[in-house]
Amino acid sequence: KLNAIEDPESDKSRVVQRLTSTMEDPFAPREGKALTWQNVNMNLNMKAKESDRKLLSDVWGEVPAKETTAIMGPSGAGKTSLLNILAGRITTRG
């Protein structure tokens, strides 16, 4: 038994209204936090016959609060490895 056909657009707008009423405005000004790191090292353990490869060596940096910072460098420089360490996706020993 069909009572009524619901308008899918009204369903979407109700969901969006519910989500936005419980979430912060993503573009609202924020306090922000500074991020600093120092002495970040990362080695890639190679097979027995090859020596380990040093990916990051004593890397340091700072991102001031409320600032946007770019990490730039050539391919293979370790940008993604650094971001993975800073994000806690991977850890290093030592």
Short mmCIF file of C-alpha atoms in Angstrom, two decimals:
data_model
loop_
_atom_site.label_atom_id
_atom_site.label_comp_id
_atom_site.label_asym_id
_atom_site.label_seq_id
_atom_site.Cartn_x
_atom_site.Cartn_y
_atom_site.Cartn_z
CA LYS A 1 0.00 0.00 0.00
CA LEU A 2 1.48 3.34 -1.06
CA ASN A 3 0.55 6.33 1.07
CA ALA A 4 2.39 9.01 -0.86
CA ILE A 5 5.40 9.52 -3.04
CA GLU A 6 8.02 11.52 -1.14
CA ASP A 7 10.01 14.19 -2.88
CA PRO A 8 13.67 13.05 -2.76
CA GLU A 9 14.84 16.69 -2.76
CA SER A 10 12.92 17.41 0.44
CA ASP A 11 14.55 14.36 2.06
CA LYS A 12 17.98 15.65 1.08
CA SER A 13 17.28 19.12 2.40
CA ARG A 14 16.03 17.71 5.73
CA VAL A 15 19.22 15.66 6.07
CA VAL A 16 21.40 18.66 5.20
CA GLN A 17 19.52 20.87 7.68
CA ARG A 18 19.91 18.26 10.42
CA LEU A 19 23.63 17.84 9.76
CA THR A 20 24.38 21.54 9.51
CA SER A 21 22.41 22.35 12.64
CA THR A 22 24.65 20.02 14.68
CA MET A 23 27.98 20.87 13.02
CA GLU A 24 30.17 23.94 13.22
CA ASP A 25 30.49 26.23 10.26
CA PRO A 26 33.63 24.88 8.53
CA PHE A 27 34.54 28.42 7.45
CA ALA A 28 34.10 30.06 10.84
CA PRO A 29 37.25 31.61 12.36
CA ARG A 30 39.04 29.23 14.73
CA GLU A 31 41.55 29.66 17.51
CA GLY A 32 44.09 27.45 15.80
CA LYS A 33 47.12 25.70 17.24
CA ALA A 34 50.77 25.87 16.31
CA LEU A 35 52.45 22.67 15.14
CA THR A 36 56.18 22.14 15.60
CA TRP A 37 58.40 19.12 15.10
CA GLN A 38 62.10 18.46 15.39
CA ASN A 39 64.59 15.62 14.98
CA VAL A 40 62.26 13.54 12.82
CA ASN A 41 64.11 10.61 11.27
CA MET A 42 62.94 7.73 9.12
CA ASN A 43 64.89 4.79 7.73
CA LEU A 44 63.64 2.18 5.28
CA ASN A 45 64.86 -1.27 6.26
CA MET A 46 66.10 -2.99 3.12
CA LYS A 47 66.75 -6.66 2.39
CA ALA A 48 69.77 -8.36 3.95
CA LYS A 49 72.26 -7.53 1.16
CA GLU A 50 71.23 -3.90 0.80
CA SER A 51 71.95 -1.15 3.28
CA ASP A 52 69.08 0.72 4.94
CA ARG A 53 67.86 3.83 3.15
CA LYS A 54 67.53 7.07 5.09
CA LEU A 55 64.29 8.80 4.06
CA LEU A 56 64.24 11.62 6.62
CA SER A 57 67.20 12.91 8.60
CA ASP A 58 66.79 15.38 11.51
CA VAL A 59 63.84 17.13 9.85
CA TRP A 60 62.29 20.04 11.75
CA GLY A 61 59.59 22.57 11.06
CA GLU A 62 56.87 24.81 12.41
CA VAL A 63 53.38 25.81 11.31
CA PRO A 64 52.21 28.91 13.20
CA ALA A 65 48.64 29.07 14.49
CA LYS A 66 46.09 30.31 11.93
CA GLU A 67 48.58 29.93 9.07
CA THR A 68 48.61 27.72 6.00
CA THR A 69 51.94 26.11 5.20
CA ALA A 70 53.07 24.18 2.14
CA ILE A 71 55.54 21.31 2.29
CA MET A 72 57.36 21.39 -1.02
CA GLY A 73 60.12 19.38 -2.60
CA PRO A 74 60.97 17.15 -5.53
CA SER A 75 59.55 13.69 -6.05
CA GLY A 76 61.02 11.24 -3.54
CA ALA A 77 62.07 13.95 -1.07
CA GLY A 78 60.00 12.47 1.78
CA LYS A 79 57.03 14.86 1.88
CA THR A 80 54.42 12.12 2.22
CA SER A 81 56.55 10.21 4.73
CA LEU A 82 56.83 13.34 6.89
CA LEU A 83 53.07 13.99 6.72
CA ASN A 84 52.35 10.35 7.60
CA ILE A 85 54.58 10.62 10.68
CA LEU A 86 53.05 13.94 11.74
CA ALA A 87 49.54 12.53 11.29
CA GLY A 88 50.41 9.48 13.39
CA ARG A 89 49.79 7.05 10.56
CA ILE A 90 53.27 5.57 10.92
CA THR A 91 55.80 5.68 13.72
CA THR A 92 59.55 5.44 13.88
CA ARG A 93 61.83 3.72 16.32
CA GLY A 94 64.44 5.69 18.16
#
